Amino acid sequence: GHRVPAVAWSPGNLKPRQLEDQMVSSMDLFKTFADYADVPVPDDLILDGKNIAGLLEGESDASPYEVFYYYLANSNQMAAIRVGDWKYITIPDGVQRKPNLQLYDLQKDDREQNDVINDHPERVDQLWKKMNSIDSEISPSSNWAQGTIVVPAP
């Protein structure tokens, strides 16, 4: 699973020594920082991140995500989906290019050591349908955030 430590510091705004175990992402920082800076994000600008200020400030103890999905790097192929404590993985193996299907109950197995895909066919079906539904909704459009990275000359 993904466990990436982060440190946030803002005296007077954030509770000291707070530990969060909720699902968030670095893509949440843009909307969160915009909120702290009182900069409105245009409604027609599609961004995947969420504003996690409430979570950082201790006003909320819930993840802003009901569903979290993962794409393979440099690809448009969805690799996994997480809904609640369930994570369904469909990463193709590198040799035979067949899907390597896996299911984990993260409440009982947060290190993803015990694949329970054969024990929960109804959960697999539910997550597979959700995964395909989300994947079909996501497509590049003209109002996706686009930008240019300028690297200054030395």
Coordinates of N, CA, C and O in Angstrom, one line a residue:
G1 N 0.8 -1.2 0.0 CA 0.0 0.0 0.0 C 0.9 1.3 0.0 O 2.1 1.2 0.1
H2 N 0.2 2.4 -0.1 CA 0.9 3.7 -0.1 C 0.9 4.3 1.3 O -0.2 4.5 1.9
R3 N 2.0 4.5 1.8 CA 2.1 5.2 3.1 C 3.3 6.2 2.9 O 4.5 5.8 3.0
V4 N 3.0 7.4 2.7 CA 4.0 8.4 2.5 C 3.9 9.5 3.6 O 2.9 10.1 3.7
P5 N 4.9 9.6 4.4 CA 4.8 10.6 5.5 C 4.9 12.0 4.9 O 5.5 12.2 3.9
A6 N 4.2 12.9 5.7 CA 4.3 14.3 5.3 C 4.3 15.1 6.6 O 3.8 14.6 7.6
V7 N 4.8 16.2 6.5 CA 4.9 17.2 7.6 C 4.2 18.5 7.2 O 4.5 19.0 6.2
A8 N 3.3 18.9 8.0 CA 2.6 20.2 7.7 C 2.8 21.1 9.0 O 2.7 20.6 10.1
W9 N 3.1 22.3 8.7 CA 3.3 23.3 9.8 C 2.7 24.6 9.5 O 2.9 25.2 8.4
S10 N 1.9 25.1 10.4 CA 1.3 26.4 10.3 C 0.8 26.8 11.7 O -0.3 26.5 12.1
P11 N 1.7 27.4 12.5 CA 1.3 27.8 13.8 C 0.0 28.6 13.9 O -0.2 29.5 13.1
G12 N -0.8 28.2 14.8 CA -2.1 28.9 14.9 C -3.2 28.3 14.1 O -4.4 28.6 14.3
N13 N -2.8 27.5 13.1 CA -3.8 26.9 12.2 C -3.9 25.4 12.3 O -5.0 24.8 12.3
L14 N -2.8 24.8 12.5 CA -2.8 23.3 12.6 C -2.5 22.8 14.0 O -1.7 23.4 14.7
K15 N -3.1 21.8 14.4 CA -2.9 21.2 15.7 C -1.5 20.6 15.7 O -1.1 19.8 14.8
P16 N -0.7 20.9 16.8 CA 0.6 20.2 16.9 C 0.5 18.7 17.2 O -0.5 18.3 17.8
R17 N 1.5 18.0 16.7 CA 1.6 16.6 17.0 C 0.3 15.8 16.6 O -0.1 14.8 17.3
Q18 N -0.3 16.1 15.5 CA -1.4 15.4 15.0 C -1.0 14.4 14.0 O -0.2 14.6 13.1
L19 N -1.6 13.2 14.2 CA -1.3 12.1 13.3 C -2.6 11.7 12.6 O -3.6 11.5 13.2
E20 N -2.5 11.7 11.3 CA -3.7 11.3 10.5 C -3.4 10.0 9.7 O -2.4 9.9 9.2
D21 N -4.4 9.2 9.6 CA -4.3 8.0 8.9 C -5.3 7.9 7.7 O -5.6 6.8 7.2
Q22 N -5.8 9.0 7.4 CA -6.8 9.1 6.3 C -6.2 9.2 4.9 O -5.0 9.6 4.8
M23 N -6.9 8.7 3.9 CA -6.4 8.7 2.6 C -6.5 10.1 2.0 O -7.6 10.7 1.9
V24 N -5.3 10.6 1.6 CA -5.2 11.9 1.0 C -4.1 11.7 -0.1 O -3.4 10.7 -0.2
S25 N -3.9 12.8 -0.9 CA -2.9 12.7 -1.9 C -2.2 14.1 -2.1 O -2.8 15.1 -1.7
S26 N -1.0 14.0 -2.7 CA -0.3 15.3 -3.0 C -1.1 16.2 -3.9 O -1.0 17.4 -3.9
M27 N -2.0 15.6 -4.7 CA -2.8 16.4 -5.6 C -3.9 17.2 -4.8 O -4.5 18.1 -5.4
D28 N -4.0 16.9 -3.6 CA -4.9 17.7 -2.7 C -4.3 19.1 -2.3 O -5.0 20.0 -1.8
L29 N -3.0 19.2 -2.4 CA -2.3 20.4 -1.9 C -2.7 21.6 -2.7 O -2.8 22.7 -2.1
F30 N -2.9 21.5 -4.0 CA -3.3 22.7 -4.7 C -4.5 23.4 -4.2 O -4.5 24.6 -3.9
K31 N -5.6 22.6 -4.1 CA -6.9 23.2 -3.6 C -6.7 23.7 -2.2 O -7.3 24.7 -1.8
T32 N -6.0 22.9 -1.4 CA -5.8 23.3 0.0 C -5.0 24.6 0.2 O -5.5 25.5 0.9
F33 N -3.9 24.7 -0.6 CA -3.2 26.0 -0.5 C -3.9 27.1 -1.1 O -3.8 28.2 -0.6
A34 N -4.7 26.9 -2.1 CA -5.6 28.0 -2.7 C -6.6 28.4 -1.6 O -6.8 29.7 -1.5
D35 N -7.1 27.5 -0.9 CA -8.0 27.9 0.2 C -7.3 28.7 1.3 O -7.9 29.8 1.7
Y36 N -6.2 28.3 1.7 CA -5.4 29.1 2.7 C -5.0 30.4 2.2 O -5.0 31.4 3.0
A37 N -4.8 30.6 0.9 CA -4.4 31.9 0.4 C -5.6 32.7 -0.1 O -5.5 33.8 -0.6
D38 N -6.8 32.2 0.2 CA -8.1 32.9 -0.3 C -8.1 33.1 -1.8 O -8.5 34.2 -2.2
V39 N -7.6 32.2 -2.5 CA -7.6 32.3 -4.0 C -8.6 31.3 -4.5 O -8.5 30.1 -4.3
P40 N -9.7 31.9 -5.2 CA -10.7 31.0 -5.7 C -10.2 30.1 -6.8 O -9.5 30.6 -7.7
V41 N -10.6 28.9 -6.8 CA -10.3 28.0 -8.0 C -11.6 28.0 -8.9 O -12.7 27.7 -8.4
P42 N -11.4 28.3 -10.1 CA -12.5 28.4 -11.1 C -13.3 27.1 -11.1 O -12.7 26.0 -11.1
D43 N -14.6 27.2 -11.1 CA -15.5 26.1 -11.1 C -15.3 25.2 -12.3 O -15.6 24.0 -12.3
D44 N -14.9 25.8 -13.5 CA -14.8 25.1 -14.7 C -13.4 24.4 -14.9 O -13.2 23.8 -15.9
L45 N -12.6 24.6 -13.9 CA -11.2 24.0 -13.9 C -11.3 22.6 -13.3 O -11.6 22.5 -12.1
I46 N -11.1 21.6 -14.0 CA -11.2 20.2 -13.5 C -9.9 19.8 -12.8 O -8.9 19.7 -13.5
L47 N -10.0 19.6 -11.5 CA -8.8 19.2 -10.7 C -9.2 17.9 -9.9 O -10.3 17.9 -9.4
D48 N -8.3 17.0 -9.8 CA -8.7 15.8 -9.1 C -8.5 15.9 -7.6 O -9.1 15.1 -6.9
G49 N -7.8 16.8 -7.1 CA -7.5 17.0 -5.7 C -8.7 17.5 -5.0 O -9.7 18.1 -5.5
K50 N -8.7 17.4 -3.7 CA -9.7 17.9 -2.7 C -9.0 18.9 -1.8 O -7.8 18.8 -1.5
N51 N -9.8 19.8 -1.2 CA -9.4 20.7 -0.2 C -9.3 19.9 1.2 O -10.4 19.5 1.7
I52 N -8.2 19.7 1.7 CA -8.0 18.9 3.0 C -7.7 19.8 4.2 O -7.3 19.3 5.2
A53 N -8.1 21.1 4.1 CA -7.8 22.0 5.2 C -8.5 21.5 6.5 O -7.9 21.5 7.6
G54 N -9.7 21.1 6.4 CA -10.5 20.6 7.6 C -9.8 19.4 8.2 O -9.8 19.3 9.5
L55 N -9.2 18.5 7.4 CA -8.5 17.4 8.0 C -7.2 17.8 8.6 O -6.9 17.4 9.8
L56 N -6.5 18.7 8.0 CA -5.2 19.2 8.6 C -5.5 20.0 9.9 O -4.7 19.9 10.8
E57 N -6.6 20.7 10.0 CA -6.9 21.5 11.1 C -7.6 20.8 12.2 O -7.9 21.3 13.3
G58 N -7.9 19.5 12.0 CA -8.5 18.7 13.0 C -10.0 18.9 13.1 O -10.7 18.4 14.0
E59 N -10.6 19.6 12.1 CA -12.0 19.8 12.1 C -12.8 18.6 11.5 O -14.0 18.5 11.7
S60 N -12.1 17.8 10.8 CA -12.7 16.6 10.2 C -11.8 15.4 10.5 O -10.5 15.6 10.6
D61 N -12.3 14.2 10.6 CA -11.5 13.0 10.8 C -11.8 12.0 9.7 O -11.4 10.9 9.8
A62 N -12.4 12.5 8.6 CA -12.7 11.6 7.5 C -12.0 12.0 6.2 O -11.7 13.1 6.0
S63 N -11.6 11.0 5.5 CA -11.0 11.2 4.2 C -12.0 11.9 3.3 O -13.2 11.6 3.3
P64 N -11.5 12.8 2.4 CA -12.4 13.4 1.5 C -12.8 12.5 0.3 O -13.6 12.9 -0.6
Y65 N -12.3 11.3 0.3 CA -12.5 10.3 -0.8 C -13.3 9.2 -0.4 O -13.0 8.5 0.5
E66 N -14.4 9.0 -1.2 CA -15.2 7.7 -1.0 C -14.6 6.6 -1.9 O -14.6 5.5 -1.5
V67 N -14.0 7.1 -3.0 CA -13.3 6.2 -3.9 C -12.0 6.8 -4.3 O -11.9 8.0 -4.5
F68 N -11.0 5.9 -4.3 CA -9.7 6.4 -4.8 C -9.2 5.4 -5.8 O -9.3 4.2 -5.6
Y69 N -8.7 5.9 -6.9 CA -8.2 5.1 -8.0 C -6.8 5.4 -8.4 O -6.3 6.5 -8.1
Y70 N -6.1 4.4 -8.9 CA -4.7 4.5 -9.2 C -4.5 4.1 -10.7 O -5.1 3.2 -11.2
Y71 N -3.7 4.9 -11.4 CA -3.4 4.7 -12.8 C -1.9 4.3 -12.9 O -1.1 4.7 -12.1
L72 N -1.6 3.4 -13.8 CA -0.2 3.1 -14.1 C 0.5 4.4 -14.5 O 0.0 5.2 -15.3
A73 N 1.8 4.5 -14.1 CA 2.6 5.7 -14.5 C 2.7 5.8 -16.0 O 2.9 4.7 -16.7
N74 N 2.6 7.0 -16.5 CA 2.8 7.2 -18.0 C 1.8 6.3 -18.8 O 2.2 5.8 -19.9
S75 N 0.6 6.2 -18.3 CA -0.4 5.3 -19.0 C -1.8 5.8 -18.7 O -2.0 6.5 -17.7
N76 N -2.7 5.4 -19.5 CA -4.1 5.7 -19.2 C -4.8 4.5 -18.7 O -6.0 4.4 -18.8
Q77 N -4.1 3.5 -18.2 CA -4.6 2.3 -17.7 C -4.8 2.3 -16.2 O -3.9 2.5 -15.5
M78 N -6.1 2.2 -15.8 CA -6.4 2.1 -14.4 C -5.8 0.8 -13.8 O -6.0 -0.2 -14.4
A79 N -5.1 1.0 -12.7 CA -4.4 -0.2 -12.1 C -5.1 -0.7 -10.9 O -5.0 -1.9 -10.5
A80 N -5.8 0.1 -10.1 CA -6.4 -0.3 -8.9 C -7.5 0.7 -8.5 O -7.5 1.9 -8.9
I81 N -8.3 0.3 -7.6 CA -9.4 1.1 -7.0 C -9.5 0.8 -5.5 O -9.3 -0.4 -5.1
R82 N -9.7 1.8 -4.7 CA -10.0 1.6 -3.3 C -11.3 2.2 -2.9 O -11.5 3.4 -3.2
V83 N -12.1 1.4 -2.3 CA -13.4 1.9 -1.8 C -13.5 1.4 -0.3 O -13.5 0.2 -0.1
G84 N -13.5 2.4 0.6 CA -13.5 2.1 2.0 C -12.2 1.3 2.3 O -11.1 1.7 2.0
D85 N -12.4 0.1 3.0 CA -11.3 -0.7 3.4 C -10.9 -1.8 2.3 O -10.0 -2.6 2.6
W86 N -11.5 -1.7 1.1 CA -11.2 -2.7 0.1 C -10.4 -2.1 -1.0 O -10.7 -1.0 -1.5
K87 N -9.4 -2.8 -1.4 CA -8.5 -2.4 -2.6 C -8.5 -3.5 -3.6 O -8.1 -4.7 -3.2
Y88 N -8.9 -3.2 -4.8 CA -8.9 -4.2 -5.9 C -7.8 -3.8 -6.9 O -7.8 -2.6 -7.4
I89 N -6.9 -4.7 -7.2 CA -5.8 -4.4 -8.1 C -5.9 -5.2 -9.4 O -6.1 -6.4 -9.3
T90 N -5.6 -4.5 -10.5 CA -5.7 -5.2 -11.8 C -4.5 -5.0 -12.7 O -4.6 -4.8 -13.9
I91 N -3.3 -4.9 -12.0 CA -2.1 -4.6 -12.7 C -1.7 -5.8 -13.6 O -1.6 -6.9 -13.1
P92 N -1.4 -5.6 -14.9 CA -0.9 -6.7 -15.7 C 0.5 -7.1 -15.3 O 1.3 -6.2 -15.0
D93 N 0.8 -8.4 -15.3 CA 2.1 -8.8 -15.0 C 3.0 -8.4 -16.2 O 2.6 -8.3 -17.4
G94 N 4.3 -8.3 -16.0 CA 5.2 -7.8 -17.0 C 5.6 -8.9 -18.0 O 6.2 -8.6 -19.1
V95 N 5.3 -10.2 -17.7 CA 5.8 -11.2 -18.6 C 4.6 -11.7 -19.6 O 4.8 -11.6 -20.8
Q96 N 3.5 -12.1 -19.0 CA 2.4 -12.6 -19.9 C 1.4 -11.5 -20.3 O 0.5 -11.8 -21.1
R97 N 1.5 -10.3 -19.7 CA 0.6 -9.3 -20.0 C -0.9 -9.6 -19.7 O -1.8 -9.1 -20.3
K98 N -1.1 -10.6 -18.8 CA -2.4 -10.9 -18.3 C -2.6 -10.1 -17.0 O -1.7 -9.9 -16.3
P99 N -3.9 -9.7 -16.7 CA -4.1 -9.0 -15.5 C -3.8 -9.9 -14.3 O -4.0 -11.1 -14.3
N100 N -3.1 -9.3 -13.3 CA -2.8 -9.9 -12.1 C -3.8 -9.4 -11.1 O -3.6 -8.4 -10.4
L101 N -4.9 -10.0 -10.9 CA -6.0 -9.6 -10.1 C -5.8 -9.9 -8.6 O -5.4 -11.0 -8.3
Q102 N -6.0 -8.9 -7.8 CA -5.8 -9.1 -6.3 C -6.8 -8.3 -5.6 O -7.3 -7.2 -6.1
L103 N -7.2 -8.7 -4.4 CA -8.2 -8.0 -3.5 C -7.6 -8.1 -2.1 O -7.2 -9.1 -1.6
Y104 N -7.7 -6.9 -1.5 CA -7.2 -6.8 -0.1 C -8.2 -6.2 0.8 O -8.8 -5.2 0.4
D105 N -8.4 -6.7 2.0 CA -9.2 -6.1 3.0 C -8.3 -5.3 3.9 O -7.6 -5.9 4.8
L106 N -8.2 -4.0 3.7 CA -7.1 -3.2 4.4 C -7.4 -3.0 5.8 O -6.5 -2.7 6.6
Q107 N -8.7 -3.3 6.3 CA -9.0 -3.2 7.7 C -8.2 -4.3 8.4 O -7.7 -4.1 9.5
K108 N -8.2 -5.5 7.8 CA -7.5 -6.6 8.4 C -6.1 -6.8 7.9 O -5.3 -7.5 8.6
D109 N -5.7 -6.3 6.8 CA -4.4 -6.5 6.2 C -3.9 -5.2 5.5 O -3.9 -5.1 4.3
D110 N -3.5 -4.3 6.3 CA -3.0 -3.0 5.8 C -1.7 -3.1 5.0 O -1.4 -2.1 4.3
R111 N -1.0 -4.2 5.1 CA 0.2 -4.3 4.4 C 0.1 -5.1 3.1 O 1.0 -5.4 2.4
E112 N -1.2 -5.4 2.8 CA -1.5 -6.1 1.5 C -0.7 -7.4 1.3 O 0.0 -7.6 0.3
Q113 N -0.7 -8.3 2.3 CA 0.0 -9.5 2.3 C -0.9 -10.7 2.0 O -0.4 -11.7 1.6
N114 N -2.2 -10.6 2.2 CA -3.1 -11.7 2.1 C -4.2 -11.4 1.0 O -5.2 -10.8 1.3
D115 N -4.0 -11.9 -0.2 CA -4.9 -11.7 -1.3 C -6.1 -12.5 -1.0 O -6.1 -13.8 -0.9
V116 N -7.3 -11.9 -0.9 CA -8.6 -12.6 -0.6 C -9.5 -12.6 -1.8 O -10.7 -12.7 -1.6
I117 N -9.0 -12.5 -3.0 CA -9.8 -12.4 -4.1 C -10.8 -13.6 -4.3 O -11.9 -13.4 -4.7
N118 N -10.3 -14.8 -4.0 CA -11.2 -16.0 -4.1 C -12.2 -16.1 -3.0 O -13.2 -16.9 -3.2
D119 N -12.1 -15.4 -2.0 CA -13.1 -15.4 -0.9 C -14.2 -14.4 -1.0 O -15.2 -14.6 -0.3
H120 N -14.1 -13.5 -1.9 CA -15.1 -12.4 -2.0 C -15.5 -12.1 -3.4 O -15.3 -11.0 -3.9
P121 N -16.1 -13.0 -4.1 CA -16.4 -12.8 -5.6 C -17.4 -11.6 -5.7 O -17.4 -10.9 -6.7
E122 N -18.3 -11.5 -4.8 CA -19.3 -10.4 -4.9 C -18.6 -9.0 -4.7 O -19.0 -8.1 -5.4
R123 N -17.6 -8.9 -3.9 CA -16.9 -7.7 -3.7 C -16.1 -7.4 -5.0 O -16.0 -6.3 -5.4
V124 N -15.5 -8.4 -5.5 CA -14.7 -8.3 -6.8 C -15.6 -7.7 -7.9 O -15.2 -6.8 -8.6
D125 N -16.8 -8.3 -8.0 CA -17.7 -7.8 -9.0 C -18.1 -6.4 -8.8 O -18.2 -5.6 -9.7
Q126 N -18.4 -6.0 -7.6 CA -18.8 -4.7 -7.2 C -17.7 -3.7 -7.6 O -17.9 -2.6 -8.2
L127 N -16.5 -4.0 -7.2 CA -15.3 -3.1 -7.4 C -15.0 -3.0 -8.9 O -14.6 -2.0 -9.4
W128 N -15.1 -4.2 -9.6 CA -14.8 -4.2 -11.0 C -15.8 -3.3 -11.8 O -15.4 -2.5 -12.6
K129 N -17.0 -3.3 -11.4 CA -18.0 -2.5 -12.0 C -17.8 -1.0 -11.7 O -17.9 -0.1 -12.6
K130 N -17.4 -0.7 -10.5 CA -17.1 0.7 -10.1 C -15.9 1.2 -10.8 O -15.9 2.3 -11.3
M131 N -14.9 0.3 -10.9 CA -13.7 0.7 -11.6 C -13.9 1.0 -13.1 O -13.5 2.1 -13.6
N132 N -14.7 0.2 -13.7 CA -15.0 0.5 -15.1 C -15.9 1.7 -15.3 O -15.8 2.4 -16.3
S133 N -16.8 1.9 -14.4 CA -17.7 3.1 -14.5 C -16.8 4.4 -14.3 O -17.0 5.3 -15.1
I134 N -15.9 4.4 -13.4 CA -15.1 5.6 -13.2 C -14.1 5.8 -14.4 O -14.0 6.9 -14.9
D135 N -13.6 4.7 -14.9 CA -12.6 4.8 -16.0 C -13.3 5.3 -17.2 O -12.7 6.1 -18.0
S136 N -14.6 5.0 -17.4 CA -15.3 5.4 -18.6 C -15.6 6.9 -18.5 O -15.8 7.6 -19.5
E137 N -15.7 7.4 -17.3 CA -16.1 8.8 -17.1 C -14.9 9.8 -17.3 O -15.0 10.9 -17.5
I138 N -13.7 9.2 -17.1 CA -12.5 10.0 -17.1 C -11.9 10.1 -18.5 O -11.5 9.0 -19.1
S139 N -11.9 11.2 -19.1 CA -11.3 11.4 -20.5 C -10.8 12.8 -20.6 O -11.4 13.7 -20.0
P140 N -9.7 13.0 -21.3 CA -9.2 14.4 -21.4 C -10.3 15.3 -22.1 O -11.0 14.9 -22.9
S141 N -10.3 16.5 -21.5 CA -11.2 17.5 -22.1 C -10.5 18.8 -22.1 O -9.5 19.0 -21.6
S142 N -11.2 19.8 -22.8 CA -10.5 21.1 -23.0 C -10.4 21.9 -21.7 O -9.6 22.8 -21.7
N143 N -11.1 21.5 -20.7 CA -11.0 22.3 -19.4 C -10.1 21.6 -18.4 O -10.2 21.9 -17.2
W144 N -9.3 20.6 -18.7 CA -8.4 20.0 -17.8 C -7.3 21.1 -17.5 O -7.0 21.9 -18.4
A145 N -6.8 21.0 -16.3 CA -5.7 21.9 -16.0 C -4.5 21.6 -16.9 O -4.0 20.5 -17.0
Q146 N -4.0 22.6 -17.6 CA -2.8 22.5 -18.4 C -1.9 23.6 -18.1 O -2.3 24.7 -17.8
G147 N -0.6 23.4 -18.3 CA 0.3 24.5 -18.0 C 1.6 24.2 -18.7 O 1.8 23.2 -19.4
T148 N 2.5 25.1 -18.6 CA 3.8 25.0 -19.1 C 4.9 25.1 -18.0 O 4.8 26.0 -17.2
I149 N 5.8 24.3 -18.1 CA 6.9 24.3 -17.1 C 8.1 25.1 -17.8 O 8.5 24.6 -18.9
V150 N 8.5 26.1 -17.2 CA 9.6 26.9 -17.8 C 10.9 26.6 -16.9 O 10.9 26.9 -15.7
V151 N 11.9 26.1 -17.6 CA 13.2 25.9 -16.9 C 14.1 27.0 -17.3 O 14.5 27.2 -18.5
P152 N 14.5 27.9 -16.3 CA 15.4 29.0 -16.7 C 16.8 28.5 -17.1 O 17.3 27.5 -16.7
A153 N 17.4 29.3 -18.0 CA 18.7 29.0 -18.4 C 19.7 29.2 -17.3 O 19.5 30.1 -16.5
P154 N 20.8 28.4 -17.2 CA 21.7 28.6 -16.1 C 22.4 30.0 -16.2 O 22.6 30.6 -17.2

